[in-house]
Coordinates of N, CA and C in Angstrom, one line a residue:
E1 N 55.9 -111.8 -52.3 CA 54.4 -111.5 -52.6 C 54.2 -111.2 -54.0
V2 N 53.2 -111.6 -54.9 CA 53.3 -111.8 -56.2 C 52.5 -110.3 -56.6
Q3 N 53.0 -109.2 -57.2 CA 52.0 -107.9 -57.5 C 52.3 -107.9 -59.0
L4 N 51.0 -107.6 -59.8 CA 51.2 -106.9 -61.2 C 50.3 -105.9 -61.2
V5 N 51.2 -104.9 -61.8 CA 50.2 -103.5 -61.9 C 50.1 -102.9 -63.3
E6 N 48.9 -103.0 -63.6 CA 48.6 -102.4 -65.2 C 48.5 -101.0 -65.3
S7 N 48.8 -100.7 -66.4 CA 48.8 -99.2 -66.7 C 48.7 -98.9 -68.3
G8 N 48.0 -97.8 -68.6 CA 48.2 -97.6 -70.0 C 46.8 -97.5 -70.7
G9 N 45.9 -97.8 -70.0 CA 44.6 -98.0 -70.7 C 43.8 -96.3 -70.7
G10 N 42.6 -96.5 -71.3 CA 42.1 -95.0 -71.5 C 41.2 -95.0 -72.4
P11 N 40.5 -93.8 -72.7 CA 39.6 -93.7 -74.0 C 40.4 -93.7 -75.4
V12 N 39.9 -94.3 -76.5 CA 40.5 -94.1 -77.5 C 39.7 -94.3 -78.5
Q13 N 39.7 -93.9 -79.9 CA 38.7 -93.8 -80.8 C 39.2 -95.1 -81.8
P14 N 37.9 -95.6 -82.3 CA 38.2 -96.6 -83.2 C 39.1 -96.4 -84.5
G15 N 40.1 -97.6 -84.4 CA 41.2 -97.5 -85.1 C 42.5 -96.5 -84.7
G16 N 42.2 -96.4 -83.3 CA 43.5 -95.9 -82.5 C 44.4 -96.9 -82.0
S17 N 45.2 -96.8 -81.0 CA 46.2 -97.5 -80.9 C 46.3 -97.2 -79.2
L18 N 46.7 -98.1 -78.4 CA 47.3 -97.7 -77.1 C 48.4 -99.0 -76.8
R19 N 49.0 -98.7 -75.6 CA 50.3 -99.5 -75.3 C 49.8 -99.9 -73.6
L20 N 49.6 -100.9 -73.4 CA 49.3 -101.6 -71.8 C 50.6 -101.9 -71.6
S21 N 50.9 -101.6 -70.2 CA 52.1 -102.0 -69.2 C 51.8 -102.6 -68.1
C22 N 52.5 -103.7 -67.6 CA 52.2 -104.4 -66.6 C 53.6 -104.5 -65.8
A23 N 53.7 -103.9 -64.7 CA 55.2 -104.3 -64.3 C 54.5 -105.1 -62.9
A24 N 55.7 -106.2 -62.9 CA 55.6 -107.3 -62.3 C 56.6 -107.5 -60.7
S25 N 56.5 -108.0 -59.8 CA 57.4 -108.0 -58.5 C 56.8 -108.9 -57.8
G26 N 57.8 -109.7 -56.9 CA 57.7 -110.8 -56.1 C 58.0 -111.8 -56.4
F27 N 58.3 -112.2 -57.7 CA 58.6 -113.5 -58.1 C 59.7 -113.2 -59.3
P28 N 60.4 -114.6 -59.6 CA 61.3 -114.4 -60.8 C 60.8 -114.3 -62.2
F29 N 60.7 -113.2 -62.6 CA 60.0 -112.6 -63.5 C 60.1 -113.6 -64.9
S30 N 61.7 -113.6 -65.2 CA 61.9 -114.2 -66.7 C 61.5 -115.7 -66.3
S31 N 61.2 -116.1 -65.6 CA 60.9 -117.8 -65.0 C 59.5 -118.3 -65.6
Y32 N 58.7 -117.3 -65.9 CA 57.4 -117.0 -65.8 C 56.7 -116.5 -67.3
A33 N 55.9 -117.4 -67.6 CA 55.1 -116.8 -68.8 C 54.1 -116.0 -68.2
M34 N 53.8 -115.0 -69.2 CA 53.0 -113.8 -68.7 C 51.6 -113.9 -69.6
S35 N 50.6 -113.4 -69.5 CA 49.7 -113.4 -70.7 C 48.7 -112.0 -70.1
W36 N 47.9 -111.8 -71.0 CA 46.9 -110.8 -70.8 C 45.6 -111.5 -71.2
V37 N 44.7 -110.9 -70.2 CA 43.2 -111.4 -70.4 C 42.3 -110.1 -70.5
R38 N 41.2 -110.3 -70.9 CA 40.5 -108.9 -70.6 C 39.0 -109.4 -70.2
Q39 N 38.1 -108.4 -70.2 CA 36.7 -108.7 -69.5 C 35.9 -107.7 -69.9
A40 N 35.2 -107.9 -70.9 CA 34.0 -106.7 -71.3 C 32.9 -106.7 -70.5
P41 N 32.2 -105.5 -70.5 CA 30.9 -105.6 -69.6 C 29.9 -106.7 -69.8
G42 N 29.6 -107.5 -69.0 CA 28.7 -108.5 -68.9 C 29.2 -110.0 -69.7
K43 N 30.3 -110.1 -69.9 CA 31.1 -110.9 -70.5 C 32.2 -111.6 -69.3
Q44 N 32.4 -112.8 -69.9 CA 33.5 -113.8 -69.0 C 35.0 -113.0 -69.5
L45 N 35.8 -113.5 -68.7 CA 37.1 -113.1 -68.9 C 37.6 -114.1 -70.4
E46 N 38.4 -113.3 -71.0 CA 38.8 -113.7 -72.4 C 40.2 -113.8 -72.5
W47 N 41.0 -114.5 -72.7 CA 42.2 -114.8 -72.9 C 42.5 -113.9 -74.2
V48 N 43.7 -113.2 -73.9 CA 44.2 -112.5 -75.1 C 45.1 -112.7 -75.7
S49 N 46.5 -113.0 -74.8 CA 47.8 -113.1 -75.5 C 48.5 -113.8 -74.5
G50 N 49.5 -114.7 -74.9 CA 50.7 -115.1 -74.0 C 52.0 -114.9 -74.4
I51 N 52.9 -114.9 -73.5 CA 54.3 -114.9 -73.9 C 55.2 -115.6 -73.0
N52 N 56.0 -116.1 -73.5 CA 57.0 -117.3 -72.6 C 57.9 -116.4 -71.9
G53 N 58.6 -117.4 -71.0 CA 59.7 -116.5 -70.1 C 60.6 -115.8 -70.8
D54 N 61.5 -116.2 -71.9 CA 62.6 -115.4 -72.7 C 61.9 -114.5 -73.7
G55 N 60.6 -114.8 -74.2 CA 59.9 -113.9 -74.9 C 60.1 -114.2 -76.5
G56 N 60.6 -115.4 -76.5 CA 60.7 -115.8 -77.8 C 59.3 -116.7 -78.5
L57 N 58.3 -117.0 -77.6 CA 57.0 -117.5 -77.9 C 56.0 -116.9 -77.7
T58 N 55.0 -116.3 -78.7 CA 53.9 -115.5 -78.3 C 52.6 -116.3 -78.9
Y59 N 51.6 -116.1 -78.5 CA 50.4 -116.6 -78.7 C 49.3 -115.8 -78.5
Y60 N 48.4 -115.6 -79.6 CA 47.1 -114.6 -79.6 C 45.9 -115.3 -79.8
A61 N 44.7 -114.8 -79.4 CA 43.5 -115.1 -79.5 C 43.3 -114.6 -80.9
D62 N 42.1 -115.3 -81.8 CA 41.9 -115.1 -82.9 C 41.3 -113.7 -83.0
S63 N 40.8 -113.2 -82.2 CA 40.1 -112.1 -82.1 C 40.7 -111.1 -82.0
V64 N 42.2 -111.1 -81.9 CA 43.2 -110.0 -81.9 C 44.5 -110.0 -82.6
K65 N 44.6 -111.3 -83.2 CA 45.6 -111.5 -84.1 C 45.9 -110.5 -85.0
D66 N 47.0 -110.4 -85.2 CA 47.4 -109.2 -86.5 C 47.3 -107.7 -86.0
R67 N 46.5 -107.4 -84.6 CA 46.5 -106.4 -84.4 C 47.1 -105.9 -83.0
F68 N 47.3 -106.8 -82.4 CA 47.7 -106.8 -80.8 C 49.4 -107.5 -81.0
T69 N 50.0 -106.8 -80.1 CA 51.4 -107.6 -80.0 C 51.9 -107.5 -78.2
I70 N 52.1 -108.6 -78.2 CA 52.8 -108.7 -76.6 C 54.2 -108.9 -76.9
S71 N 55.0 -108.3 -75.8 CA 56.4 -108.1 -75.6 C 56.7 -108.1 -74.3
R72 N 57.9 -108.3 -73.7 CA 58.5 -108.2 -72.4 C 59.7 -107.8 -72.4
V73 N 59.9 -106.7 -71.3 CA 61.4 -106.7 -71.2 C 61.8 -107.2 -69.6
N74 N 62.6 -108.0 -69.6 CA 62.8 -109.1 -68.6 C 63.5 -108.1 -67.5
A75 N 64.5 -107.3 -68.0 CA 65.4 -106.5 -67.2 C 64.7 -105.5 -66.2
E76 N 63.5 -105.3 -67.1 CA 62.5 -104.3 -66.3 C 61.5 -105.1 -65.8
N77 N 61.3 -106.4 -65.6 CA 60.1 -106.9 -65.3 C 58.8 -106.5 -65.3
T78 N 58.7 -106.5 -66.8 CA 57.6 -105.5 -67.5 C 57.3 -106.2 -68.6
V79 N 55.6 -106.5 -68.8 CA 54.9 -107.1 -70.2 C 54.3 -105.9 -70.4
Y80 N 54.6 -106.0 -71.8 CA 53.4 -105.0 -72.6 C 52.5 -105.6 -73.4
L81 N 51.4 -104.9 -73.8 CA 50.6 -105.2 -74.9 C 50.3 -104.0 -75.8
Q82 N 50.7 -104.3 -76.8 CA 50.5 -102.9 -78.1 C 49.2 -103.3 -78.7
L83 N 48.2 -102.5 -78.6 CA 47.0 -102.4 -79.1 C 46.5 -101.6 -80.3
N84 N 46.6 -101.9 -81.5 CA 46.4 -101.4 -82.7 C 45.0 -101.6 -83.5
S85 N 44.5 -100.7 -84.4 CA 43.5 -100.9 -85.0 C 42.4 -101.3 -84.2
L86 N 41.9 -100.6 -83.0 CA 41.0 -100.9 -81.9 C 39.6 -100.7 -82.7
T87 N 38.3 -101.6 -82.2 CA 37.5 -101.3 -82.3 C 36.5 -101.2 -81.0
T88 N 35.3 -101.3 -81.4 CA 34.4 -101.1 -80.0 C 34.5 -102.1 -79.3
E89 N 34.8 -103.3 -80.2 CA 34.7 -104.7 -79.4 C 35.9 -104.9 -78.5
D90 N 36.8 -104.2 -78.7 CA 37.7 -104.4 -77.9 C 37.7 -103.2 -76.4
T91 N 36.8 -102.8 -76.1 CA 36.3 -102.4 -74.6 C 36.4 -103.1 -73.8
A92 N 37.1 -103.1 -72.8 CA 37.1 -104.0 -71.8 C 38.2 -103.6 -70.6
M93 N 38.1 -104.3 -69.3 CA 39.2 -104.3 -68.6 C 40.4 -105.2 -68.9
Y94 N 41.4 -104.8 -69.0 CA 42.7 -105.6 -69.4 C 43.3 -105.9 -68.1
Y95 N 43.7 -107.4 -68.1 CA 44.5 -107.8 -67.0 C 45.7 -108.4 -67.5
C96 N 46.9 -108.3 -66.7 CA 47.9 -108.9 -66.9 C 47.7 -110.1 -66.0
T97 N 48.6 -111.6 -66.3 CA 48.4 -112.4 -65.3 C 49.9 -113.1 -65.5
Q98 N 50.3 -114.1 -64.3 CA 51.2 -114.9 -64.4 C 50.7 -116.1 -64.5
G99 N 51.5 -116.3 -65.8 CA 51.4 -117.5 -66.4 C 49.7 -117.6 -67.7
G100 N 49.6 -118.9 -67.9 CA 48.5 -118.4 -69.0 C 49.1 -118.4 -70.3
L101 N 50.0 -119.0 -70.9 CA 50.6 -118.8 -71.9 C 49.7 -118.9 -73.2
K102 N 49.0 -119.9 -73.0 CA 48.1 -120.3 -74.0 C 46.2 -120.1 -73.6
K103 N 45.9 -120.1 -72.4 CA 44.6 -119.9 -72.2 C 44.5 -119.5 -70.9
Y104 N 43.5 -118.9 -70.1 CA 43.4 -118.4 -68.9 C 42.7 -119.5 -68.2
Y105 N 43.4 -119.6 -67.0 CA 42.9 -120.2 -65.7 C 42.7 -119.7 -64.5
P106 N 41.4 -120.0 -64.0 CA 40.9 -118.9 -62.9 C 41.8 -118.8 -61.4
N107 N 42.4 -119.5 -61.3 CA 43.5 -119.5 -60.4 C 44.9 -118.8 -60.6
L108 N 45.0 -118.1 -61.8 CA 46.3 -117.3 -62.1 C 46.2 -116.1 -61.6
K109 N 47.2 -115.6 -61.0 CA 47.4 -114.1 -60.2 C 47.1 -113.0 -61.5
R110 N 46.3 -112.2 -60.9 CA 46.5 -111.2 -62.0 C 46.1 -109.8 -61.3
G111 N 46.6 -108.7 -61.8 CA 46.5 -107.3 -61.4 C 45.1 -106.9 -61.3
L112 N 45.2 -105.4 -60.9 CA 43.6 -105.1 -60.9 C 43.2 -104.5 -62.2
G113 N 44.0 -104.4 -63.2 CA 43.5 -104.1 -64.4 C 43.5 -102.8 -64.6
T114 N 43.5 -102.4 -66.0 CA 43.5 -101.2 -67.0 C 42.2 -101.3 -67.7
Q115 N 41.6 -100.0 -67.6 CA 40.4 -99.9 -68.6 C 40.7 -99.3 -69.9
V116 N 40.3 -100.1 -71.1 CA 40.1 -99.7 -72.2 C 38.7 -99.9 -72.7
T117 N 38.8 -98.0 -73.3 CA 37.3 -97.9 -74.0 C 37.5 -97.1 -74.9
V118 N 36.9 -97.9 -76.1 CA 37.0 -97.8 -77.5 C 35.8 -96.9 -77.8
S119 N 35.7 -95.8 -78.4 CA 34.5 -95.1 -78.8 C 34.8 -93.9 -79.6
S120 N 33.6 -93.4 -80.4 CA 34.1 -92.4 -81.3 C 33.0 -91.2 -80.4

């Protein structure tokens, strides 16, 4: 059974940083692209970033490019999202998904999420 468990969210001031983690299990992790999506209150899910199986290719939404960095450690079955220069617009529930290298598909498996709240 595919399991994805996100962690690392929390409250942060504008301009601050957070590092999100997603621990994966139940599938051959290195064989799958992984991605992060987010959902702000009252808004649709937004694809944020994706990384291929070996970590050599990464993609970002324009809204987070040059501020967020996705990475993975296959030996640990974990994918990360480093969030820098956070703004209030980044407040959302963040989910990691299995697949979705360049966009979000509704049928992708995702975890329960971790909340990021950017506020002064």
